[in-house]
């Protein structure tokens, strides 16, 4: 017998992280991440990795312009 409060808590936890990660993946047109996040159920672990480690790297790499394009 699984404790109903535990099941509800884990479900809510997973849905919150999944929703945030899917929202970001859709907004950034990252189809492969969207599919992986949608299909894999990792209790929020993959979603947290995507939100806190993958997303910041992509934002930094896409927002920094090469030195030749920077205005002094």
mmCIF file with all atom_site columns, C-alpha atoms in Angstrom:
data_model
loop_
_atom_site.group_PDB
_atom_site.id
_atom_site.type_symbol
_atom_site.label_atom_id
_atom_site.label_alt_id
_atom_site.label_comp_id
_atom_site.label_asym_id
_atom_site.label_entity_id
_atom_site.label_seq_id
_atom_site.pdbx_PDB_ins_code
_atom_site.Cartn_x
_atom_site.Cartn_y
_atom_site.Cartn_z
_atom_site.occupancy
_atom_site.B_iso_or_equiv
_atom_site.pdbx_formal_charge
_atom_site.auth_seq_id
_atom_site.auth_comp_id
_atom_site.auth_asym_id
_atom_site.auth_atom_id
_atom_site.pdbx_PDB_model_num
ATOM 1  C CA . UNK A 1 1  ? 0.000  0.000  0.000   1.00 0.00 ? 1  UNK A CA 1
ATOM 2  C CA . UNK A 1 2  ? 1.425  3.320  -1.099  1.00 0.00 ? 2  UNK A CA 1
ATOM 3  C CA . UNK A 1 3  ? 0.633  6.280  1.061   1.00 0.00 ? 3  UNK A CA 1
ATOM 4  C CA . UNK A 1 4  ? -1.802 8.585  -0.827  1.00 0.00 ? 4  UNK A CA 1
ATOM 5  C CA . UNK A 1 5  ? -0.145 11.793 0.427   1.00 0.00 ? 5  UNK A CA 1
ATOM 6  C CA . UNK A 1 6  ? 3.236  10.590 -0.866  1.00 0.00 ? 6  UNK A CA 1
ATOM 7  C CA . UNK A 1 7  ? 1.780  9.772  -4.281  1.00 0.00 ? 7  UNK A CA 1
ATOM 8  C CA . UNK A 1 8  ? 0.078  13.179 -4.519  1.00 0.00 ? 8  UNK A CA 1
ATOM 9  C CA . UNK A 1 9  ? 3.243  14.992 -3.417  1.00 0.00 ? 9  UNK A CA 1
ATOM 10 C CA . UNK A 1 10 ? 5.482  13.162 -5.903  1.00 0.00 ? 10 UNK A CA 1
ATOM 11 C CA . UNK A 1 11 ? 2.960  13.692 -8.706  1.00 0.00 ? 11 UNK A CA 1
ATOM 12 C CA . UNK A 1 12 ? 2.693  17.420 -7.970  1.00 0.00 ? 12 UNK A CA 1
ATOM 13 C CA . UNK A 1 13 ? 6.498  17.747 -7.725  1.00 0.00 ? 13 UNK A CA 1
ATOM 14 C CA . UNK A 1 14 ? 6.984  16.014 -11.067 1.00 0.00 ? 14 UNK A CA 1
ATOM 15 C CA . UNK A 1 15 ? 4.232  17.972 -12.833 1.00 0.00 ? 15 UNK A CA 1
ATOM 16 C CA . UNK A 1 16 ? 5.582  21.347 -11.730 1.00 0.00 ? 16 UNK A CA 1
ATOM 17 C CA . UNK A 1 17 ? 9.105  20.653 -12.992 1.00 0.00 ? 17 UNK A CA 1
ATOM 18 C CA . UNK A 1 18 ? 7.861  18.957 -16.168 1.00 0.00 ? 18 UNK A CA 1
ATOM 19 C CA . UNK A 1 19 ? 5.577  21.895 -16.939 1.00 0.00 ? 19 UNK A CA 1
ATOM 20 C CA . UNK A 1 20 ? 8.359  24.467 -16.469 1.00 0.00 ? 20 UNK A CA 1
ATOM 21 C CA . UNK A 1 21 ? 10.832 22.509 -18.574 1.00 0.00 ? 21 UNK A CA 1
ATOM 22 C CA . UNK A 1 22 ? 8.360  21.791 -21.368 1.00 0.00 ? 22 UNK A CA 1
ATOM 23 C CA . UNK A 1 23 ? 7.333  25.460 -21.458 1.00 0.00 ? 23 UNK A CA 1
ATOM 24 C CA . UNK A 1 24 ? 10.973 26.502 -21.905 1.00 0.00 ? 24 UNK A CA 1
ATOM 25 C CA . UNK A 1 25 ? 11.680 23.822 -24.521 1.00 0.00 ? 25 UNK A CA 1
ATOM 26 C CA . UNK A 1 26 ? 8.664  24.891 -26.591 1.00 0.00 ? 26 UNK A CA 1
ATOM 27 C CA . UNK A 1 27 ? 9.547  28.567 -26.299 1.00 0.00 ? 27 UNK A CA 1
ATOM 28 C CA . UNK A 1 28 ? 13.079 27.886 -27.517 1.00 0.00 ? 28 UNK A CA 1
ATOM 29 C CA . UNK A 1 29 ? 11.927 25.530 -30.318 1.00 0.00 ? 29 UNK A CA 1
ATOM 30 C CA . UNK A 1 30 ? 13.979 22.633 -28.947 1.00 0.00 ? 30 UNK A CA 1
ATOM 31 C CA . UNK A 1 31 ? 12.027 19.693 -30.290 1.00 0.00 ? 31 UNK A CA 1
ATOM 32 C CA . UNK A 1 32 ? 14.418 16.958 -29.118 1.00 0.00 ? 32 UNK A CA 1
ATOM 33 C CA . UNK A 1 33 ? 14.419 18.255 -25.541 1.00 0.00 ? 33 UNK A CA 1
ATOM 34 C CA . UNK A 1 34 ? 10.627 18.564 -25.630 1.00 0.00 ? 34 UNK A CA 1
ATOM 35 C CA . UNK A 1 35 ? 10.223 14.942 -26.718 1.00 0.00 ? 35 UNK A CA 1
ATOM 36 C CA . UNK A 1 36 ? 12.713 13.659 -24.127 1.00 0.00 ? 36 UNK A CA 1
ATOM 37 C CA . UNK A 1 37 ? 11.125 15.676 -21.322 1.00 0.00 ? 37 UNK A CA 1
ATOM 38 C CA . UNK A 1 38 ? 7.637  14.596 -22.336 1.00 0.00 ? 38 UNK A CA 1
ATOM 39 C CA . UNK A 1 39 ? 8.376  10.872 -22.610 1.00 0.00 ? 39 UNK A CA 1
ATOM 40 C CA . UNK A 1 40 ? 10.891 10.257 -19.818 1.00 0.00 ? 40 UNK A CA 1
ATOM 41 C CA . UNK A 1 41 ? 9.494  10.247 -16.308 1.00 0.00 ? 41 UNK A CA 1
ATOM 42 C CA . UNK A 1 42 ? 12.429 10.997 -14.007 1.00 0.00 ? 42 UNK A CA 1
ATOM 43 C CA . UNK A 1 43 ? 10.558 12.570 -11.063 1.00 0.00 ? 43 UNK A CA 1
ATOM 44 C CA . UNK A 1 44 ? 11.801 15.997 -12.072 1.00 0.00 ? 44 UNK A CA 1
ATOM 45 C CA . UNK A 1 45 ? 15.502 15.149 -12.275 1.00 0.00 ? 45 UNK A CA 1
ATOM 46 C CA . UNK A 1 46 ? 15.894 15.545 -16.058 1.00 0.00 ? 46 UNK A CA 1
ATOM 47 C CA . UNK A 1 47 ? 13.709 18.640 -15.963 1.00 0.00 ? 47 UNK A CA 1
ATOM 48 C CA . UNK A 1 48 ? 15.847 20.260 -13.251 1.00 0.00 ? 48 UNK A CA 1
ATOM 49 C CA . UNK A 1 49 ? 19.030 19.435 -15.193 1.00 0.00 ? 49 UNK A CA 1
ATOM 50 C CA . UNK A 1 50 ? 17.536 21.031 -18.307 1.00 0.00 ? 50 UNK A CA 1
ATOM 51 C CA . UNK A 1 51 ? 16.321 24.168 -16.503 1.00 0.00 ? 51 UNK A CA 1
ATOM 52 C CA . UNK A 1 52 ? 19.387 24.852 -14.364 1.00 0.00 ? 52 UNK A CA 1
ATOM 53 C CA . UNK A 1 53 ? 22.301 23.498 -16.402 1.00 0.00 ? 53 UNK A CA 1
ATOM 54 C CA . UNK A 1 54 ? 21.406 23.207 -20.096 1.00 0.00 ? 54 UNK A CA 1
ATOM 55 C CA . UNK A 1 55 ? 19.287 26.350 -20.514 1.00 0.00 ? 55 UNK A CA 1
ATOM 56 C CA . UNK A 1 56 ? 21.765 28.799 -18.956 1.00 0.00 ? 56 UNK A CA 1
ATOM 57 C CA . UNK A 1 57 ? 24.574 27.520 -21.198 1.00 0.00 ? 57 UNK A CA 1
ATOM 58 C CA . UNK A 1 58 ? 22.487 27.989 -24.320 1.00 0.00 ? 58 UNK A CA 1
ATOM 59 C CA . UNK A 1 59 ? 21.408 31.476 -23.293 1.00 0.00 ? 59 UNK A CA 1
ATOM 60 C CA . UNK A 1 60 ? 25.015 32.546 -22.685 1.00 0.00 ? 60 UNK A CA 1
ATOM 61 C CA . UNK A 1 61 ? 26.284 31.028 -25.933 1.00 0.00 ? 61 UNK A CA 1
ATOM 62 C CA . UNK A 1 62 ? 23.524 32.563 -28.065 1.00 0.00 ? 62 UNK A CA 1
ATOM 63 C CA . UNK A 1 63 ? 23.601 36.031 -26.499 1.00 0.00 ? 63 UNK A CA 1
ATOM 64 C CA . UNK A 1 64 ? 27.333 36.677 -26.601 1.00 0.00 ? 64 UNK A CA 1
ATOM 65 C CA . UNK A 1 65 ? 28.448 38.238 -29.853 1.00 0.00 ? 65 UNK A CA 1
ATOM 66 C CA . UNK A 1 66 ? 31.890 37.702 -31.334 1.00 0.00 ? 66 UNK A CA 1
ATOM 67 C CA . UNK A 1 67 ? 34.441 40.431 -30.617 1.00 0.00 ? 67 UNK A CA 1
ATOM 68 C CA . UNK A 1 68 ? 34.271 41.693 -34.216 1.00 0.00 ? 68 UNK A CA 1
ATOM 69 C CA . UNK A 1 69 ? 30.543 42.426 -33.889 1.00 0.00 ? 69 UNK A CA 1
ATOM 70 C CA . UNK A 1 70 ? 30.700 44.242 -30.519 1.00 0.00 ? 70 UNK A CA 1
ATOM 71 C CA . UNK A 1 71 ? 30.287 48.012 -30.486 1.00 0.00 ? 71 UNK A CA 1
ATOM 72 C CA . UNK A 1 72 ? 32.900 49.905 -28.452 1.00 0.00 ? 72 UNK A CA 1
#
